[in-house]
Short mmCIF file of C-alpha atoms in Angstrom, two decimals:
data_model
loop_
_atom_site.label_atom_id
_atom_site.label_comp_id
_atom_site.label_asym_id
_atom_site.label_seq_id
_atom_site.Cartn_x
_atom_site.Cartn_y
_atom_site.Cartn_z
CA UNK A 26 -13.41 -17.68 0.97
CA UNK A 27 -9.83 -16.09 1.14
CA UNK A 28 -9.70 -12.28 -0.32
CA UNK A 29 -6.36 -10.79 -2.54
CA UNK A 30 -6.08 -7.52 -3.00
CA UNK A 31 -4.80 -7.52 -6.66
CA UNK A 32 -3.65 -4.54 -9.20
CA UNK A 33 -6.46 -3.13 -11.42
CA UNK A 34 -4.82 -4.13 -14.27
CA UNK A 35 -4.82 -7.96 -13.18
CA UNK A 36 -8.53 -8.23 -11.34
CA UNK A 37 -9.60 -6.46 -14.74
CA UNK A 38 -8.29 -8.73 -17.17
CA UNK A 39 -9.62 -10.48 -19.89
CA UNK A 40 -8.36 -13.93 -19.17
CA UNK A 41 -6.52 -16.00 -16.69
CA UNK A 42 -3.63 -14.67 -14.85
CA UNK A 43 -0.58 -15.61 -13.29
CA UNK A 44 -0.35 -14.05 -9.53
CA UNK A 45 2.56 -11.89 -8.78
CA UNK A 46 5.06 -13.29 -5.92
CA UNK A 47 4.03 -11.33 -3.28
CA UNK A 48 -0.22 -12.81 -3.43
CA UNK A 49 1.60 -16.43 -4.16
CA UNK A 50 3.56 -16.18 -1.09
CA UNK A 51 0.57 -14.64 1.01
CA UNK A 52 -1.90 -17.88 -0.64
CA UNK A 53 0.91 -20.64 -0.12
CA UNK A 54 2.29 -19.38 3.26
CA UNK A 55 -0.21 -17.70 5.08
CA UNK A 56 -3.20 -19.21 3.88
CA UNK A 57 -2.18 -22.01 3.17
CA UNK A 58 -4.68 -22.02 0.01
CA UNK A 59 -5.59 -25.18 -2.06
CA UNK A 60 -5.55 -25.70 -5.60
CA UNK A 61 -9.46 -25.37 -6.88
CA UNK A 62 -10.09 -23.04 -3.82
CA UNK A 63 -12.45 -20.14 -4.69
CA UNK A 64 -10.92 -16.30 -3.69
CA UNK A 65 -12.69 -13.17 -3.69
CA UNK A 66 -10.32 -10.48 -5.44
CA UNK A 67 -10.35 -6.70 -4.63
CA UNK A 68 -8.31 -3.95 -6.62
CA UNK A 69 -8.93 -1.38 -3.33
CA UNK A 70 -10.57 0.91 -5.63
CA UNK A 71 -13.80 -0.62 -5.19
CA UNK A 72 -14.05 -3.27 -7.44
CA UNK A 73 -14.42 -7.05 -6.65
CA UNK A 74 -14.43 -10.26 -8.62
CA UNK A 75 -14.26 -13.91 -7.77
CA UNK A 76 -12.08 -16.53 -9.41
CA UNK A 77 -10.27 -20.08 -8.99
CA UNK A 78 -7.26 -21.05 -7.99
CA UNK A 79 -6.51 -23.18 -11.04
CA UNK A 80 -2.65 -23.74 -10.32
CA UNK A 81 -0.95 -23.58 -7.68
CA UNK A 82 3.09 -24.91 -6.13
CA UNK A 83 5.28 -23.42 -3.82
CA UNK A 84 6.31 -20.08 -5.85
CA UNK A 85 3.78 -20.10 -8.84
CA UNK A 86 0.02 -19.59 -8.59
CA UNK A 87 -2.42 -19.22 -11.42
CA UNK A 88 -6.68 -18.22 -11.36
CA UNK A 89 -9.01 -18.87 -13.14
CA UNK A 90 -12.15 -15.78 -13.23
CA UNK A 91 -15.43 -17.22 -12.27
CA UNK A 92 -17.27 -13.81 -12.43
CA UNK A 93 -16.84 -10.31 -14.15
CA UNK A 94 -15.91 -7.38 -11.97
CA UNK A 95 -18.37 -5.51 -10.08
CA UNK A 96 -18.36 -1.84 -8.32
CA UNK A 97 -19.21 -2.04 -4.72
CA UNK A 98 -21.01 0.48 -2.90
CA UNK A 99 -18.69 3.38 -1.60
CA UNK A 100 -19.16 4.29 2.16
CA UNK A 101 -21.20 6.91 2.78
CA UNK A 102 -19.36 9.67 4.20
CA UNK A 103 -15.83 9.74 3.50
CA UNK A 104 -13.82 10.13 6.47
CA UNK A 105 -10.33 11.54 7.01
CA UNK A 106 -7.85 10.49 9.54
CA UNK A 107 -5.25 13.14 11.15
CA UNK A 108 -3.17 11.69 13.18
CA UNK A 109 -0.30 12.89 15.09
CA UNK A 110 2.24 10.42 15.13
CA UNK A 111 2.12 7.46 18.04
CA UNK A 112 4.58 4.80 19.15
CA UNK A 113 5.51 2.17 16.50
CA UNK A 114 2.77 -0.39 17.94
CA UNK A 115 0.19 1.94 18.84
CA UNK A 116 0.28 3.39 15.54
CA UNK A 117 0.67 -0.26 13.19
CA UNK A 118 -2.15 -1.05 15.50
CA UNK A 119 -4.55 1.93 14.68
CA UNK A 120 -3.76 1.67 11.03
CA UNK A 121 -5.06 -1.54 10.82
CA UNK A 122 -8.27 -0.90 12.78
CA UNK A 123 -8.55 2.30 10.45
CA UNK A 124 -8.58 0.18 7.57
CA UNK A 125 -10.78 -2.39 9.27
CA UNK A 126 -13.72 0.67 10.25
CA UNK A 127 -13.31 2.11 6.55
CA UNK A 128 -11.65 5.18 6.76
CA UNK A 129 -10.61 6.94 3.41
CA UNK A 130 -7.41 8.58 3.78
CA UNK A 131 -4.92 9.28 6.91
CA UNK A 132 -2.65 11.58 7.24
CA UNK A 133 0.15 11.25 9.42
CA UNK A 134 1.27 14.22 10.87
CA UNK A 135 4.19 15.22 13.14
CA UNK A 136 2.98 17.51 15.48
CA UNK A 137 5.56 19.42 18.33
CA UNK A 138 4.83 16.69 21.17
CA UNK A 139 5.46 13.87 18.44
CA UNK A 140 8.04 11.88 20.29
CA UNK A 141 8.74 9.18 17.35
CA UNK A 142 10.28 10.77 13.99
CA UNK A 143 9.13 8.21 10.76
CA UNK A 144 11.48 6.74 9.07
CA UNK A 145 11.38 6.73 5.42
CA UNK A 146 9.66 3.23 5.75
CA UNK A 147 7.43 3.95 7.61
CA UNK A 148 4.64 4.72 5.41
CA UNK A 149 5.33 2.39 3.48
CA UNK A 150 5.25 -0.77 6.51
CA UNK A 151 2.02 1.49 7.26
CA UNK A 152 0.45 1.06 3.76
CA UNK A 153 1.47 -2.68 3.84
CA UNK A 154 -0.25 -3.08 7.14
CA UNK A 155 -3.61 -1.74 5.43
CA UNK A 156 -3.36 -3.91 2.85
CA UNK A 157 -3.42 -7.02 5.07
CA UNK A 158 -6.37 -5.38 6.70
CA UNK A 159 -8.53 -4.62 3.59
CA UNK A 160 -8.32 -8.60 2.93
CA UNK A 161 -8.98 -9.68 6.49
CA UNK A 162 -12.03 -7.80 6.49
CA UNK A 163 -12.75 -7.94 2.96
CA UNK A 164 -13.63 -4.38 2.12
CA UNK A 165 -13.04 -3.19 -1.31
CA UNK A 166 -11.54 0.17 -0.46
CA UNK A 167 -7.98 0.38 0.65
CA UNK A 168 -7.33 3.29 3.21
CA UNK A 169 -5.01 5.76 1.22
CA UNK A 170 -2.08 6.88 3.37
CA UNK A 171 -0.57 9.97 3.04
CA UNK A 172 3.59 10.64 3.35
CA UNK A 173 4.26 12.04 7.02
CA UNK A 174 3.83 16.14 7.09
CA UNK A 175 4.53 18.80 10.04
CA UNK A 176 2.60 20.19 11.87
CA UNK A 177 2.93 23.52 9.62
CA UNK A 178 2.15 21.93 6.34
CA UNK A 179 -0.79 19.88 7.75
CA UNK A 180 -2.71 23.55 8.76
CA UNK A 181 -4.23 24.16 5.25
CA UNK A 182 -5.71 20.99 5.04
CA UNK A 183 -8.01 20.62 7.77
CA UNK A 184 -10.16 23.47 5.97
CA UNK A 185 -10.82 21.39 3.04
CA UNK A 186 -13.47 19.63 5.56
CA UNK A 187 -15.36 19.90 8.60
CA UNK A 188 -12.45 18.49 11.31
CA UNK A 189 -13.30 17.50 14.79
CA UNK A 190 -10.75 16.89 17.74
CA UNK A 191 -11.12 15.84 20.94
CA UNK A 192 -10.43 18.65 23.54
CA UNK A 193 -10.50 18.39 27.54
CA UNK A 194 -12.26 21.51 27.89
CA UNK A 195 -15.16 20.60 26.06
CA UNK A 196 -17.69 18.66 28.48
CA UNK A 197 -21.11 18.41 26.64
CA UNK A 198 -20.55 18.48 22.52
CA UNK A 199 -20.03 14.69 21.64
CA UNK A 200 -19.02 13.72 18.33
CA UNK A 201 -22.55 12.59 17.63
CA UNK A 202 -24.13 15.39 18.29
CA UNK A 203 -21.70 17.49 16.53
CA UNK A 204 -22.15 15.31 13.04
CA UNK A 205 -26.07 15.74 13.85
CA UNK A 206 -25.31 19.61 13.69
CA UNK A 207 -23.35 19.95 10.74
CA UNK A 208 -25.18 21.15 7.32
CA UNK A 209 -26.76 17.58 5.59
CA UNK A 210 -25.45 15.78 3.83
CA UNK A 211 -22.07 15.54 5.45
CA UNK A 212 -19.99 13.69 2.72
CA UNK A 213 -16.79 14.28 4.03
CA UNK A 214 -14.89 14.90 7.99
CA UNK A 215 -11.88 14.56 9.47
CA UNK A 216 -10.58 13.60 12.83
CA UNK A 217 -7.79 15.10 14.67
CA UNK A 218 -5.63 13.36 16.97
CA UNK A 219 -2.87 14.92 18.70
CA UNK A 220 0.13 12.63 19.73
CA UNK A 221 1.21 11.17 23.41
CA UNK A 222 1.40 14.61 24.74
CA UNK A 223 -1.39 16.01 23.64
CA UNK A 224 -1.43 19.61 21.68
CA UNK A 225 1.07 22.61 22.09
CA UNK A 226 -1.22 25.68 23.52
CA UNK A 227 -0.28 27.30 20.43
CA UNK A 228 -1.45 23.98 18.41
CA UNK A 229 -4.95 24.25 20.03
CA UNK A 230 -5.16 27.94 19.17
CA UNK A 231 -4.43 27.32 15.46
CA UNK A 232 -6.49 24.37 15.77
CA UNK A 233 -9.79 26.87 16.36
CA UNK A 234 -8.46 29.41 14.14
CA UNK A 235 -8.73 26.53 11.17
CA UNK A 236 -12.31 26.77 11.80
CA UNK A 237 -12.35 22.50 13.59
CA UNK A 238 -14.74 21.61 16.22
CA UNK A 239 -14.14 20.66 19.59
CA UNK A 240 -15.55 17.44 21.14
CA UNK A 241 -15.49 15.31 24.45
CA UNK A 242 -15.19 11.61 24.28
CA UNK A 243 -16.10 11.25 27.61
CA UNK A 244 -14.19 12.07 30.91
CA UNK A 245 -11.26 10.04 31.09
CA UNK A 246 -7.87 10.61 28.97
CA UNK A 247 -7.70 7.87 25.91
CA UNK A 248 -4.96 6.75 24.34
CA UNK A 249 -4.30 8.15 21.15
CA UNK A 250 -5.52 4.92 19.44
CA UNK A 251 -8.52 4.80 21.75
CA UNK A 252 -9.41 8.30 20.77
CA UNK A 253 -9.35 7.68 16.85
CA UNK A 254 -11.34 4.57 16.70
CA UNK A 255 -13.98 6.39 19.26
CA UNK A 256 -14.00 8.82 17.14
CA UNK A 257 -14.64 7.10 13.66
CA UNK A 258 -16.57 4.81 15.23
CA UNK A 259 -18.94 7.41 16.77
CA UNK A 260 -19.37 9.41 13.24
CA UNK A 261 -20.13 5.79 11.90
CA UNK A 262 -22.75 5.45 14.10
CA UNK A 263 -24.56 8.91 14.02
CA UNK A 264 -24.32 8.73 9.96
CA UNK A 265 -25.97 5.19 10.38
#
């Protein structure tokens, strides 16, 4: 069963609906959908319903509801993503595996070793990217992502929740053990990543004084990407 990610105000509706052009193009093109196929509809907010494709041609697509919405289940801890700017592919490539591993929000941040400056579509291509995601893996909770900030602005709000980051010096606190330490119930974390080339000193000293937690992720240097989805995927497991 294909999934759409759909506005509220459609996968809410009373009665049929007419898609917009952007979830016709995605069912003719991509999918390659059938008329009478069954879809599985998500507004990203949490809410999924199932309907019909009742009529479909090359630009026009109709459905037909074949269920009222319902709520699903939000994760468990919500987990935010601070991540220093990467390379265009290494960072389209984390975004989607962000989305795919449930992250809540991310927060792009350019950092003083950022070497690649966002464009103003870059967020945007970035939000587009999580969309895809969010169908492929058919969660019902779209990864919010934040407009780029500096390094300056971005300070304030790693205090608004316990923030680990991965940090050479560290050799024996794991990101496991450091979840297992923190007061229960953890609701809500972050992750730092720093870009390509790593942390300024003075970065790492503001880091601490924002009150985040060193971690190792073992003794070899990661990729940027590699670090994040250890990371989330290490906090996924010790919350398990």
């Amino acid at each position: 069963m294909h999934t759409l990610l759909l506005p509220p105000e459609i996968l809410h509706a009373s009665d049929d609906q007419i898609l917009p052009e952007a979830q016709t193009h995605h069912l003719v093109t991509v999918l390659r959908a059938k008329q009478g196929e069954k879809l599985e509809l998500t507004d990203g907010n949490g809410y999924k319903r199932t309907a019909e494709i009742s009529q479909l041609a090359k630009r026009f697509a109709a459905i037909h509801f074949t269920s009222e919405a319902w709520l699903v289940p939000a994760p468990a801890v919500e987990i935010v993503l601070f991540q220093c700017i990467a390379k265009p592919a290494r960072m389209d490539w984390l975004v989607e595996k962000a989305q795919e591993l449930g992250v809540k929000r991310l927060v792009p941040i350019i950092s003083e070793y950022v070497q690649i400056k966002p464009k103003d579509s870059s967020v945007e291509r970035w939000q587009r990217i999580a969309e895809a995601a969010v169908t492929q893996c058919s969660s019902g909770y779209l990864m919010k992502i934040d407009p780029a900030v500096r390094w300056s602005d971005a300070l304030h709000l790693f205090k608004e929740q316990p923030v680990l980051f991965a940090d050479l010096r560290e050799k024996k606190r794991t990101c496991s053990a450091l979840v297992k330490q923190l007061e229960p119930p953890v609701k809500k974390i972050g992750i730092l990543v720093g870009p390509e080339g790593d942390f300024s000193p003075e970065e790492l000293s503001q880091i601490i004084d924002c009150g985040a937690f060193p971690v190792t992720l073992g003794s070899n240097i990661l990729r940027v990407e590699t670090a994040a989805i250890y990371s989330i995927s290490a906090i996924l497991d010790a919350l398990a």
